[in-house]
Coordinates of C-alpha atoms in Angstrom, one line a residue:
Chain S
M1 CA -9.4 7.8 30.4
S2 CA -5.8 6.8 30.6
T3 CA -4.3 4.9 27.7
E4 CA -3.7 1.9 29.9
K5 CA -7.3 1.8 31.0
K6 CA -8.6 2.2 27.4
H7 CA -6.6 -0.9 26.4
N8 CA -7.7 -3.0 29.4
T9 CA -11.4 -2.6 29.1
E10 CA -13.6 -5.6 28.6
E11 CA -12.6 -8.1 26.0
V12 CA -16.2 -8.4 24.9
R13 CA -17.3 -5.2 23.4
L14 CA -19.8 -3.6 21.1
M15 CA -18.0 -1.7 18.3
K16 CA -17.8 -0.9 14.6
G17 CA -15.9 -3.2 12.3
N18 CA -13.3 -0.4 11.7
E19 CA -12.8 -0.1 15.4
A20 CA -12.3 -3.8 15.8
I21 CA -9.5 -3.7 13.2
A22 CA -7.7 -1.1 15.2
H23 CA -8.1 -2.9 18.5
A24 CA -7.1 -6.3 17.0
A25 CA -4.0 -4.8 15.3
I26 CA -2.7 -3.5 18.6
R27 CA -3.5 -6.7 20.4
C28 CA -1.9 -9.0 17.8
G29 CA 1.5 -7.2 18.1
C30 CA 1.4 -5.0 15.1
D31 CA 4.5 -2.8 14.9
G32 CA 3.3 0.0 12.6
Y33 CA 0.2 1.4 11.0
F34 CA 0.5 3.9 8.1
G35 CA -2.6 5.4 6.5
Y36 CA -4.4 8.2 4.9
P37 CA -8.0 9.2 5.7
I38 CA -10.8 8.1 3.4
T39 CA -14.5 7.3 4.1
P40 CA -15.8 4.7 5.1
Q41 CA -12.7 3.5 7.0
S42 CA -11.3 6.5 8.7
E43 CA -12.3 5.2 12.2
I44 CA -9.4 2.7 11.9
M45 CA -6.7 5.4 12.1
E46 CA -8.9 7.5 14.4
T47 CA -9.3 4.6 16.9
L48 CA -5.5 3.9 16.8
M49 CA -4.7 7.6 17.4
D50 CA -7.2 7.6 20.3
L51 CA -5.7 4.4 21.8
E52 CA -2.2 5.8 21.6
P53 CA -0.5 2.3 21.4
W54 CA 3.0 4.0 21.1
N55 CA 2.6 4.5 24.9
T56 CA 1.8 0.8 25.6
T57 CA 3.0 -1.7 23.0
G58 CA 5.3 0.8 21.2
M59 CA 3.3 0.5 18.0
V60 CA 4.0 3.3 15.5
V61 CA 0.9 5.0 14.1
L62 CA 1.5 7.6 11.3
Q63 CA -0.8 9.6 9.1
A64 CA 0.9 9.7 5.8
E65 CA 0.6 12.3 3.0
S66 CA -1.1 9.9 0.6
E67 CA -2.0 6.2 0.1
T68 CA 1.1 6.0 -2.1
A69 CA 3.3 7.1 0.8
S70 CA 1.3 4.8 3.2
I71 CA 2.0 1.6 1.3
N72 CA 5.6 2.5 0.8
M73 CA 6.0 3.2 4.5
V74 CA 4.5 -0.3 5.0
Y75 CA 7.2 -1.6 2.6
G76 CA 10.0 0.1 4.6
A77 CA 8.6 -1.3 7.9
A78 CA 8.1 -4.8 6.5
G79 CA 11.6 -4.8 5.1
C80 CA 12.8 -4.5 8.7
G81 CA 10.8 -7.7 9.6
K82 CA 8.1 -5.6 11.3
K83 CA 4.4 -6.3 11.3
A84 CA 3.1 -3.4 9.3
M85 CA -0.3 -2.6 8.0
T86 CA -2.4 0.0 6.2
S87 CA -6.0 0.5 5.5
S88 CA -8.0 2.4 2.9
S89 CA -11.1 2.3 0.7
S90 CA -11.3 1.6 -3.0
P91 CA -9.9 4.8 -4.6
G92 CA -7.0 4.8 -2.0
V93 CA -6.4 1.1 -2.6
S94 CA -6.1 1.8 -6.3
L95 CA -3.3 4.2 -5.5
M96 CA -1.5 1.5 -3.5
Q97 CA -1.3 -1.0 -6.3
E98 CA 2.2 0.0 -7.3
G99 CA 3.4 -0.6 -3.8
I100 CA 1.6 -3.9 -3.4
S101 CA 3.2 -5.2 -6.6
Y102 CA 6.7 -4.1 -5.3
M103 CA 6.0 -5.8 -2.0
V104 CA 5.1 -9.0 -3.7
G105 CA 8.3 -8.8 -5.8
A106 CA 10.4 -8.1 -2.7
E107 CA 8.6 -11.0 -0.9
L108 CA 7.4 -8.7 2.0
P109 CA 4.6 -9.5 4.4
C110 CA 2.0 -7.0 5.3
V111 CA -1.8 -6.5 5.9
I112 CA -3.9 -4.2 3.8
V113 CA -7.5 -3.5 4.8
N114 CA -9.8 -2.4 2.0
V115 CA -13.2 -1.2 3.3
M116 CA -14.8 -1.1 -0.2
R117 CA -17.0 1.7 -1.5
G118 CA -18.8 2.1 -4.8
G119 CA -16.8 3.0 -7.9
P120 CA -15.4 3.5 -10.5
G121 CA -13.7 6.9 -10.0
L122 CA -14.4 8.8 -6.8
G123 CA -17.6 6.8 -6.7
T124 CA -19.7 6.8 -3.6
I125 CA -19.1 6.3 0.0
Q126 CA -21.7 3.6 0.2
P127 CA -20.7 -0.1 0.4
S128 CA -19.6 -2.1 -2.6
Q129 CA -17.8 -5.3 -3.5
A130 CA -16.6 -4.1 -6.9
D131 CA -12.9 -4.4 -6.0
Y132 CA -13.0 -8.2 -6.2
F133 CA -11.2 -8.3 -9.6
Q134 CA -8.6 -5.7 -8.5
T135 CA -7.8 -7.8 -5.3
V136 CA -8.2 -11.4 -6.4
K137 CA -6.9 -11.1 -10.0
G138 CA -3.9 -8.9 -9.2
G139 CA -4.5 -5.2 -9.2
G140 CA -0.9 -4.2 -9.8
H141 CA 1.6 -5.2 -12.6
G142 CA 3.1 -8.6 -12.9
D143 CA 2.1 -12.2 -12.1
Y144 CA 0.9 -12.3 -8.5
K145 CA -1.9 -13.3 -6.2
L146 CA -3.0 -11.7 -2.9
I147 CA -4.3 -13.9 -0.1
T148 CA -7.7 -12.3 0.4
L149 CA -9.9 -12.7 3.4
A150 CA -13.5 -11.5 3.2
P151 CA -15.0 -10.8 6.7
A152 CA -18.8 -11.0 7.1
S153 CA -19.0 -9.7 10.7
V154 CA -17.3 -7.4 13.1
Q155 CA -16.0 -10.5 14.9
E156 CA -14.3 -11.6 11.7
M157 CA -12.7 -8.1 11.3
A158 CA -10.9 -8.7 14.6
D159 CA -10.2 -12.4 13.9
F160 CA -8.9 -11.9 10.4
M161 CA -6.5 -9.1 11.6
V162 CA -4.7 -11.7 13.6
K163 CA -4.9 -14.4 11.0
S164 CA -3.7 -12.1 8.2
F165 CA -0.4 -11.4 9.9
D166 CA 0.1 -15.1 10.4
L167 CA -0.5 -15.8 6.8
A168 CA 1.5 -12.8 5.6
F169 CA 4.6 -14.0 7.5
K170 CA 4.1 -17.7 6.7
Y171 CA 4.1 -17.0 3.0
R172 CA 6.1 -13.7 2.8
T173 CA 3.3 -12.0 1.0
P174 CA 0.9 -9.0 1.4
V175 CA -2.6 -10.2 2.6
M176 CA -5.7 -8.2 1.9
I177 CA -8.7 -8.0 4.2
L178 CA -11.5 -7.2 1.7
A179 CA -14.4 -5.7 3.7
D180 CA -17.0 -3.3 2.7
G181 CA -18.7 -0.1 4.0
I182 CA -21.3 -2.0 6.0
I183 CA -18.8 -4.3 7.8
G184 CA -16.7 -1.3 8.5
Q185 CA -19.5 0.9 9.9
M186 CA -21.9 -1.5 11.6
M187 CA -21.7 -2.2 15.3
E188 CA -21.8 -5.8 16.6
K189 CA -20.6 -7.7 19.6
V190 CA -17.0 -8.7 19.3
V191 CA -14.6 -10.7 21.4
L192 CA -11.3 -9.1 21.0
P193 CA -8.2 -11.2 20.6
P194 CA -5.8 -11.6 23.5
F195 CA -2.7 -9.4 23.8
T196 CA 0.4 -10.8 22.0
P197 CA 3.6 -8.9 22.6
R198 CA 5.4 -7.4 19.6
W199 CA 8.4 -9.3 18.4
T200 CA 11.7 -8.3 20.0
E201 CA 14.6 -7.7 17.8
E202 CA 16.0 -11.1 18.6
E203 CA 12.7 -12.7 17.5
I204 CA 12.7 -10.7 14.3
R205 CA 16.2 -11.9 13.5
E206 CA 15.1 -15.4 14.1
Q207 CA 11.8 -15.2 12.3
T208 CA 12.8 -13.0 9.4
P209 CA 16.6 -13.5 8.8
W210 CA 16.2 -11.5 5.6
A211 CA 15.2 -8.3 7.5
T212 CA 17.3 -5.1 7.2
L213 CA 18.2 -4.4 10.8
G214 CA 21.8 -3.5 10.0
K215 CA 24.5 -5.8 8.6
T216 CA 26.3 -7.8 11.3
P217 CA 29.7 -9.3 10.6
D218 CA 28.3 -12.9 10.6
R219 CA 26.2 -12.4 7.4
K220 CA 26.1 -10.8 4.0
P221 CA 24.1 -7.6 3.5
N222 CA 20.3 -8.1 3.4
V223 CA 18.8 -6.4 0.4
I224 CA 15.0 -5.9 0.1
N225 CA 14.6 -5.7 -3.7
S226 CA 12.2 -6.6 -6.5
L227 CA 14.6 -5.8 -9.4
R228 CA 16.1 -8.7 -11.4
L229 CA 17.9 -7.4 -14.5
E230 CA 18.4 -10.9 -15.9
A231 CA 15.3 -12.5 -17.3
A232 CA 16.3 -15.9 -16.1
D233 CA 16.6 -14.5 -12.5
M234 CA 13.2 -12.8 -12.8
E235 CA 11.6 -16.1 -14.0
K236 CA 13.2 -17.9 -11.0
L237 CA 11.6 -15.4 -8.6
N238 CA 8.3 -15.9 -10.4
L239 CA 8.6 -19.7 -10.1
V240 CA 9.1 -19.3 -6.3
L241 CA 6.0 -17.1 -6.1
Q242 CA 3.9 -19.5 -8.2
S243 CA 5.0 -22.5 -6.1
R244 CA 4.0 -20.6 -3.0
Y245 CA 0.6 -19.9 -4.6
R246 CA 0.1 -23.6 -5.3
E247 CA 0.8 -24.3 -1.6
I248 CA -1.6 -21.5 -0.5
E249 CA -4.3 -23.0 -2.8
Q250 CA -3.9 -26.4 -1.2
K251 CA -3.7 -25.3 2.5
E252 CA -5.4 -22.1 3.1
V253 CA -8.9 -22.3 1.6
L254 CA -11.6 -21.2 4.0
F255 CA -15.4 -21.2 3.3
E256 CA -18.7 -21.6 5.1
E257 CA -21.8 -23.6 4.1
F258 CA -25.3 -22.9 5.1
E259 CA -28.2 -25.4 4.4
C260 CA -26.2 -27.0 1.5
A261 CA -26.6 -30.7 2.3
D262 CA -30.0 -31.2 0.6
A263 CA -30.0 -28.0 -1.6
D264 CA -31.3 -27.9 -5.1
Y265 CA -30.0 -24.4 -5.6
I266 CA -26.9 -22.8 -4.2
I267 CA -26.2 -19.1 -3.7
V268 CA -22.6 -18.1 -3.6
A269 CA -21.9 -14.8 -1.8
F270 CA -19.2 -13.3 0.3
G271 CA -18.9 -10.6 3.0
I272 CA -22.0 -8.7 4.0
T273 CA -23.9 -10.1 0.9
A274 CA -23.6 -13.6 2.4
R275 CA -25.3 -12.4 5.6
I276 CA -28.1 -11.0 3.4
C277 CA -28.3 -14.2 1.4
Q278 CA -28.5 -16.3 4.6
K279 CA -31.9 -14.7 5.1
T280 CA -32.8 -15.4 1.5
V281 CA -32.1 -19.1 2.1
E282 CA -34.5 -19.0 5.1
L283 CA -37.2 -17.2 3.0
A284 CA -36.7 -19.7 0.2
R285 CA -37.1 -22.7 2.5
Q286 CA -40.3 -21.2 3.9
K287 CA -41.6 -21.3 0.3
G288 CA -40.4 -24.9 -0.2
I289 CA -37.4 -24.1 -2.3
K290 CA -34.4 -26.0 -1.2
A291 CA -31.8 -23.3 -1.3
G292 CA -28.3 -23.3 0.3
L293 CA -25.4 -20.8 0.7
I294 CA -21.7 -21.1 0.1
R295 CA -19.7 -18.2 1.6
P296 CA -16.1 -18.1 0.4
I297 CA -14.1 -16.7 3.3
T298 CA -10.8 -16.7 1.3
L299 CA -11.5 -15.2 -2.1
Y300 CA -8.0 -16.1 -3.0
P301 CA -7.5 -19.0 -2.6
F302 CA -11.0 -19.6 -3.9
P303 CA -13.0 -22.7 -2.7
T304 CA -13.0 -24.1 -6.2
A305 CA -12.9 -27.8 -5.3
Q306 CA -15.8 -27.4 -2.8
I307 CA -18.0 -25.5 -5.3
K308 CA -17.1 -28.1 -8.0
E309 CA -18.3 -30.8 -5.7
Y310 CA -21.8 -29.2 -5.4
A311 CA -22.0 -28.8 -9.1
D312 CA -22.7 -32.5 -9.4
K313 CA -25.5 -32.3 -6.8
V314 CA -27.5 -29.2 -7.5
K315 CA -29.7 -27.9 -10.3
G316 CA -28.1 -24.4 -10.4
M317 CA -26.1 -21.7 -8.7
I318 CA -26.4 -18.0 -8.4
S319 CA -23.6 -15.6 -7.5
V320 CA -24.8 -12.6 -5.6
E321 CA -22.5 -9.6 -5.3
M322 CA -22.5 -5.9 -4.8
S323 CA -21.0 -5.4 -8.2
A324 CA -21.7 -6.1 -11.9
G325 CA -20.6 -9.7 -11.5
Q326 CA -17.0 -10.4 -10.7
M327 CA -16.7 -13.5 -8.4
I328 CA -19.2 -15.2 -10.7
E329 CA -16.3 -15.8 -13.1
D330 CA -14.6 -17.9 -10.4
V331 CA -17.8 -19.7 -9.6
R332 CA -18.3 -20.5 -13.3
L333 CA -14.7 -21.8 -13.6
A334 CA -15.3 -24.1 -10.6
V335 CA -18.7 -25.3 -12.0
N336 CA -17.2 -25.7 -15.5
G337 CA -20.6 -25.7 -17.3
K338 CA -22.1 -28.6 -15.4
V339 CA -25.1 -26.6 -14.2
P340 CA -26.3 -23.0 -15.0
V341 CA -24.6 -20.3 -12.9
E342 CA -26.6 -17.1 -12.9
F343 CA -25.9 -13.7 -11.4
Y344 CA -27.7 -11.1 -9.3
G345 CA -26.0 -7.9 -8.1
R346 CA -26.5 -4.3 -7.3
M347 CA -23.9 -1.6 -8.0
G348 CA -22.7 1.8 -7.0
G349 CA -23.4 1.4 -3.3
I350 CA -26.9 -0.2 -3.4
V351 CA -27.3 -3.1 -1.0
P352 CA -29.6 -5.9 -2.2
S353 CA -32.5 -7.1 0.0
P354 CA -33.0 -10.8 0.9
E355 CA -36.4 -10.6 -1.0
E356 CA -35.0 -9.3 -4.2
V357 CA -32.3 -12.0 -4.1
L358 CA -35.0 -14.6 -3.7
E359 CA -36.9 -13.1 -6.6
A360 CA -33.8 -13.3 -8.8
L361 CA -33.2 -16.9 -7.7
E362 CA -36.7 -17.9 -8.7
N363 CA -36.7 -16.0 -12.0
K364 CA -33.3 -17.0 -13.2
L365 CA -32.9 -20.5 -11.9
I366 CA -36.3 -22.0 -11.4
G367 CA -38.2 -20.0 -14.1
Chain W
M1 CA 61.9 -3.8 -9.7
N2 CA 59.1 -6.2 -10.4
I3 CA 55.4 -5.9 -9.6
A4 CA 55.7 -8.0 -6.5
D5 CA 58.2 -5.4 -5.1
I6 CA 55.8 -2.6 -5.8
I7 CA 52.6 -4.3 -4.5
N8 CA 54.0 -4.7 -1.0
P9 CA 52.4 -3.8 2.3
A10 CA 55.3 -1.5 3.1
N11 CA 54.3 0.7 0.1
L12 CA 50.7 0.9 1.0
V13 CA 49.6 4.5 1.4
M14 CA 45.8 4.2 1.0
E15 CA 43.2 1.5 1.1
K16 CA 39.7 1.3 -0.3
T17 CA 37.2 1.4 2.5
K18 CA 36.1 -2.1 3.6
V19 CA 32.5 -0.9 3.4
M20 CA 32.8 -0.9 -0.4
N21 CA 32.9 -4.3 -1.9
D22 CA 34.7 -5.4 -5.1
T23 CA 31.7 -5.5 -7.5
P24 CA 32.7 -3.6 -10.7
M25 CA 30.7 -0.4 -10.9
H26 CA 28.3 0.1 -13.8
Y27 CA 28.7 3.9 -13.6
C28 CA 30.1 5.7 -16.6
P29 CA 33.6 7.3 -16.6
G30 CA 33.4 10.7 -15.0
C31 CA 30.1 10.1 -13.2
S32 CA 29.9 11.5 -9.7
H33 CA 28.0 8.5 -8.2
G34 CA 31.2 6.5 -7.6
V35 CA 32.9 9.2 -5.6
V36 CA 29.8 9.8 -3.5
H37 CA 29.4 6.0 -2.9
K38 CA 33.0 5.9 -1.7
L39 CA 32.5 8.9 0.7
I40 CA 29.5 7.2 2.2
G41 CA 31.4 4.0 2.6
E42 CA 34.3 5.8 4.3
I43 CA 32.1 7.6 6.7
I44 CA 30.3 4.4 7.7
E45 CA 33.7 2.7 8.3
E46 CA 35.1 5.7 10.2
M47 CA 32.0 6.1 12.4
D48 CA 31.9 2.3 12.8
I49 CA 28.2 2.1 12.1
Q50 CA 28.1 -0.7 9.4
D51 CA 25.8 -2.7 11.6
K52 CA 23.6 0.3 12.4
T53 CA 23.1 1.7 8.9
I54 CA 20.2 1.0 6.5
G55 CA 20.4 2.6 3.0
I56 CA 17.4 3.2 0.8
A57 CA 18.2 3.0 -2.9
P58 CA 16.2 4.8 -5.6
V59 CA 15.1 4.1 -9.1
G60 CA 17.6 5.7 -11.5
C61 CA 21.3 5.1 -12.1
A62 CA 21.9 4.5 -8.3
V63 CA 19.3 1.7 -8.3
F64 CA 22.3 -0.7 -7.9
A65 CA 23.8 1.2 -5.0
Y66 CA 23.1 -2.0 -2.9
Q67 CA 25.7 -3.8 -5.0
Y68 CA 28.5 -1.6 -4.0
L69 CA 28.2 -0.7 -0.3
D70 CA 28.4 -3.6 2.1
I71 CA 25.4 -2.6 4.3
D72 CA 21.7 -3.6 4.5
W73 CA 19.6 -1.9 1.8
Q74 CA 16.0 -1.5 0.7
Q75 CA 15.4 -0.7 -2.9
A76 CA 12.4 1.6 -3.2
A77 CA 9.9 2.2 -5.9
H78 CA 10.6 5.3 -8.0
G79 CA 10.5 8.4 -5.8
R80 CA 9.3 6.6 -2.6
A81 CA 12.6 6.3 -0.8
P82 CA 11.7 9.0 1.9
A83 CA 8.5 7.1 2.7
L84 CA 10.5 3.8 3.2
A85 CA 13.1 5.7 5.3
T86 CA 10.4 7.3 7.4
A87 CA 9.1 3.9 8.5
V88 CA 12.5 2.3 8.9
K89 CA 13.7 5.2 11.2
R90 CA 10.5 5.3 13.2
L91 CA 10.6 1.6 13.9
L92 CA 14.4 1.5 14.4
P93 CA 15.2 4.8 15.9
D94 CA 18.8 3.8 16.9
R95 CA 19.8 3.1 13.3
Y96 CA 21.3 5.5 10.7
V97 CA 18.9 5.6 7.8
F98 CA 19.7 7.4 4.6
T99 CA 18.1 7.7 1.2
Y100 CA 20.2 8.0 -2.0
Q101 CA 18.2 9.7 -4.8
G102 CA 18.7 11.4 -8.1
D103 CA 16.9 14.5 -9.3
G104 CA 14.2 12.6 -11.2
D105 CA 13.5 10.4 -8.3
L106 CA 13.6 13.1 -5.6
A107 CA 12.3 16.2 -7.4
A108 CA 9.8 14.8 -9.9
I109 CA 8.0 11.6 -9.1
G110 CA 8.9 11.6 -5.4
T111 CA 8.3 15.3 -4.7
A112 CA 5.4 14.6 -2.3
E113 CA 7.3 12.0 -0.4
T114 CA 10.4 14.2 -0.2
I115 CA 8.7 17.3 1.0
H116 CA 6.5 15.5 3.5
A117 CA 9.3 13.4 5.0
A118 CA 11.4 16.6 5.4
N119 CA 8.4 18.6 6.7
R120 CA 7.7 16.0 9.4
G121 CA 11.3 16.3 10.3
E122 CA 12.1 12.6 10.0
N123 CA 15.5 12.0 11.5
I124 CA 17.0 10.7 8.2
T125 CA 19.7 11.8 5.8
I126 CA 18.8 12.5 2.2
I127 CA 21.7 12.3 -0.3
F128 CA 20.5 14.0 -3.4
I129 CA 22.5 13.6 -6.7
N130 CA 21.5 16.5 -9.0
N131 CA 22.9 16.1 -12.5
G132 CA 20.0 17.8 -14.3
I133 CA 19.1 14.8 -16.4
Y134 CA 17.6 11.3 -16.3
G135 CA 20.8 9.2 -16.7
M136 CA 19.5 5.7 -16.4
T137 CA 16.8 6.0 -19.1
G138 CA 19.1 7.7 -21.6
G139 CA 19.2 11.4 -21.0
Q140 CA 15.7 12.8 -20.8
M141 CA 14.8 16.2 -19.3
A142 CA 14.7 16.2 -15.5
P143 CA 13.0 18.7 -13.1
T144 CA 16.4 20.2 -12.5
T145 CA 17.4 20.5 -16.2
L146 CA 18.6 24.1 -16.8
Q147 CA 16.9 26.5 -19.1
G148 CA 18.2 25.9 -22.6
M149 CA 19.9 22.7 -21.7
K150 CA 19.5 20.0 -24.3
S151 CA 18.2 16.5 -23.5
S152 CA 16.6 13.7 -25.5
T153 CA 13.1 15.1 -24.6
S154 CA 14.1 18.7 -24.9
P155 CA 16.3 18.4 -28.1
T156 CA 16.3 22.1 -28.7
G157 CA 16.9 23.0 -25.1
R158 CA 14.6 23.4 -22.1
D159 CA 12.0 25.9 -23.2
I160 CA 10.4 27.6 -20.2
P161 CA 6.9 28.2 -21.7
R162 CA 6.7 24.6 -22.9
N163 CA 8.6 22.8 -20.1
G164 CA 8.4 25.0 -17.1
F165 CA 11.2 26.2 -14.8
P166 CA 14.0 24.2 -13.4
L167 CA 12.9 23.1 -9.9
N168 CA 15.3 24.2 -7.1
I169 CA 13.9 21.8 -4.6
T170 CA 16.8 22.1 -2.2
N171 CA 15.9 25.8 -1.6
L172 CA 12.4 24.7 -1.0
L173 CA 13.5 22.0 1.5
A174 CA 15.6 24.6 3.4
Q175 CA 12.4 26.6 4.1
L176 CA 10.7 23.7 5.8
E177 CA 10.7 23.7 9.6
G178 CA 11.4 20.0 9.6
T179 CA 14.9 20.3 8.1
C180 CA 17.9 21.0 10.3
Y181 CA 20.7 20.9 7.8
V182 CA 20.5 21.6 4.1
T183 CA 23.6 22.0 2.0
R184 CA 24.7 21.9 -1.6
Q185 CA 28.1 20.3 -2.4
S186 CA 30.0 18.9 -5.4
V187 CA 32.7 16.3 -5.9
H188 CA 34.6 17.6 -8.9
T189 CA 37.9 18.6 -7.1
V190 CA 39.9 17.2 -4.3
A191 CA 38.9 20.1 -2.1
S192 CA 35.2 19.7 -2.9
V193 CA 35.3 16.0 -2.3
R194 CA 36.7 16.6 1.2
K195 CA 34.1 19.3 1.9
C196 CA 31.3 17.0 0.7
K197 CA 32.5 14.2 2.9
K198 CA 32.2 16.4 6.0
A199 CA 28.7 17.4 4.9
I200 CA 27.5 13.8 4.5
Q201 CA 29.1 12.9 7.9
K202 CA 27.2 15.8 9.5
G203 CA 24.0 14.6 8.0
F204 CA 24.6 11.1 9.4
E205 CA 25.5 12.5 12.8
N206 CA 22.4 14.8 12.8
S207 CA 20.1 11.7 12.4
M208 CA 21.0 10.6 15.9
L209 CA 20.4 14.1 17.5
N210 CA 16.6 14.2 16.9
K211 CA 17.0 17.5 15.1
G212 CA 15.1 16.7 11.9
T213 CA 16.0 15.9 8.3
S214 CA 19.4 16.6 6.7
V215 CA 19.6 17.1 3.0
I216 CA 22.9 17.0 1.1
E217 CA 22.5 17.9 -2.5
I218 CA 25.5 17.0 -4.6
V219 CA 25.6 18.9 -7.9
S220 CA 26.9 16.2 -10.2
T221 CA 28.0 15.4 -13.8
C222 CA 26.5 13.0 -16.2
S223 CA 29.0 12.8 -19.1
S224 CA 26.9 10.3 -21.0
G225 CA 23.7 12.2 -20.7
W226 CA 25.4 15.5 -21.3
K227 CA 27.3 14.0 -24.2
M228 CA 30.6 15.5 -23.1
T229 CA 34.0 14.1 -21.9
P230 CA 34.4 13.8 -18.1
A231 CA 36.8 16.8 -18.1
D232 CA 34.4 19.0 -20.2
S233 CA 31.5 17.9 -18.0
N234 CA 33.3 19.2 -14.9
D235 CA 33.9 22.6 -16.6
W236 CA 30.4 22.7 -17.9
M237 CA 29.0 22.0 -14.5
V238 CA 31.0 24.8 -12.9
E239 CA 30.1 27.2 -15.6
N240 CA 26.4 26.4 -15.9
M241 CA 25.1 24.3 -13.0
F242 CA 26.8 26.2 -10.2
P243 CA 25.1 29.6 -11.0
A244 CA 21.7 27.9 -10.9
Y245 CA 22.5 25.7 -7.9
P246 CA 25.1 27.6 -5.8
M247 CA 27.5 25.7 -3.5
G248 CA 27.3 26.0 0.3
D249 CA 25.0 25.6 3.3
L250 CA 21.4 26.8 2.9
K251 CA 20.6 25.9 6.5
N252 CA 22.6 24.6 9.5
I253 CA 20.8 24.4 12.8

């Protein structure tokens, strides 16, 4: 099949979450992908290599020698005002933390996709959500936050690819799409985003006047840099970042509610776990238990105010995660002791069933 | 004759390149960095490519290179300059993209990025300052520190069984199919400065010819790290560094 034809096939497709990321990246005008193979997300680079976007949109796709090199290639590309991205899974994302911290310090936009697998260490290749802390609390050194979007469907993999670049450039920050092995691997119907052309050099100069495209006589040199030798200058940069985070916390919170209006008990879950817990809510309601579900879509900024509001209305909450309990800390901070907040989770790549979540809800919250 | 008579346009015989700005340099007296910076600035001016050049600065003494040359710069994490340069050149193929790296940056922490960028034949120019020591952090042992050479982390001299051998990474890079021009230069005499300038210019020119990676190693002095006067450093370099890192082209395609 010709490259042109591969691109122009139906907009409504059945595909894996990983494939949706690749298609959406090309369609939203991404300039460069730099990555290193790791399960369970290798289909992202494989799909890109198969689609050969360098022949159509001109997008660069490069297999790097490591995740360390990948994120630093993303740094170089982003420094030129280009829409650059990488993807990996947990161990690879750990290797990228240095680069992410540098990009934050240099105020560079980019998108990082983490299709999480079980850890610690080399771990498993099965799905997990145990990189919540690493992503949301700042995995690299220094004071920073990463805007984090948690897709719960293949559709959201495609949609968030587009949204992430918008947010990254709006706030000059790396954005993380925090998916997991199920979302990456499962196939669902997806409506792909429309084609948006890549920025021309004129558009880049306009949109990102700080980009290193070569110094023209009308301006001073542009320097992409995170080094500030004077402590006062370093604090100034930190204050800029922090004020940006306050704005993000005000404007960019995304979440979804399911059956919360009359709920006595609320489950808080993100990503694929929220899909599972939706079934739990249905099972609970069949048994006469008024359960509801809050799904944070942005893990940072966290829907703190929305969860806090429900703390006055319900008897208890339970955070359900594929980890030992990480997001629960943010739920508890939001609830601030008003009602009990319990936890149920599985680790190491085990996916909880709706039934076992219901059992945990009954045992821990209702008693 | 007063000073106004002397500082007179009619008496002007040489000007600093406009690509170098007036920021006072932080480099120590006798350090090679200043000379190499000047050469790069002169080449950019003579080739008239100021608006087409993007430099990638390392971590190490040259971390502030962006303060001295009036071009666009990206400052890289330690050792990662060739990865940045790869992406910049791939996305802006009509620009001149060079990295400026020391031996610790290029041959220790950045070995993988250096070798793979060169092996892919990225059309970039790598300027490699080899003074056999970590200057910025206060004179620790580098991958290129000579056998028996003293440093703050090899106070009795580099001991091969304990510290391993000096890494001749330029020889290694010359063997890779992706490199088109690999040369070793110095800047300790007028003649060597002129030769080095030609080598750097060739590296810049190569980057537009789709031939692969150019590597210009400049065997350099570090008077502070070596704890010698600038003059003694030059002599010591000729006597000790040159036998281990001999001058000349290793590859020229």
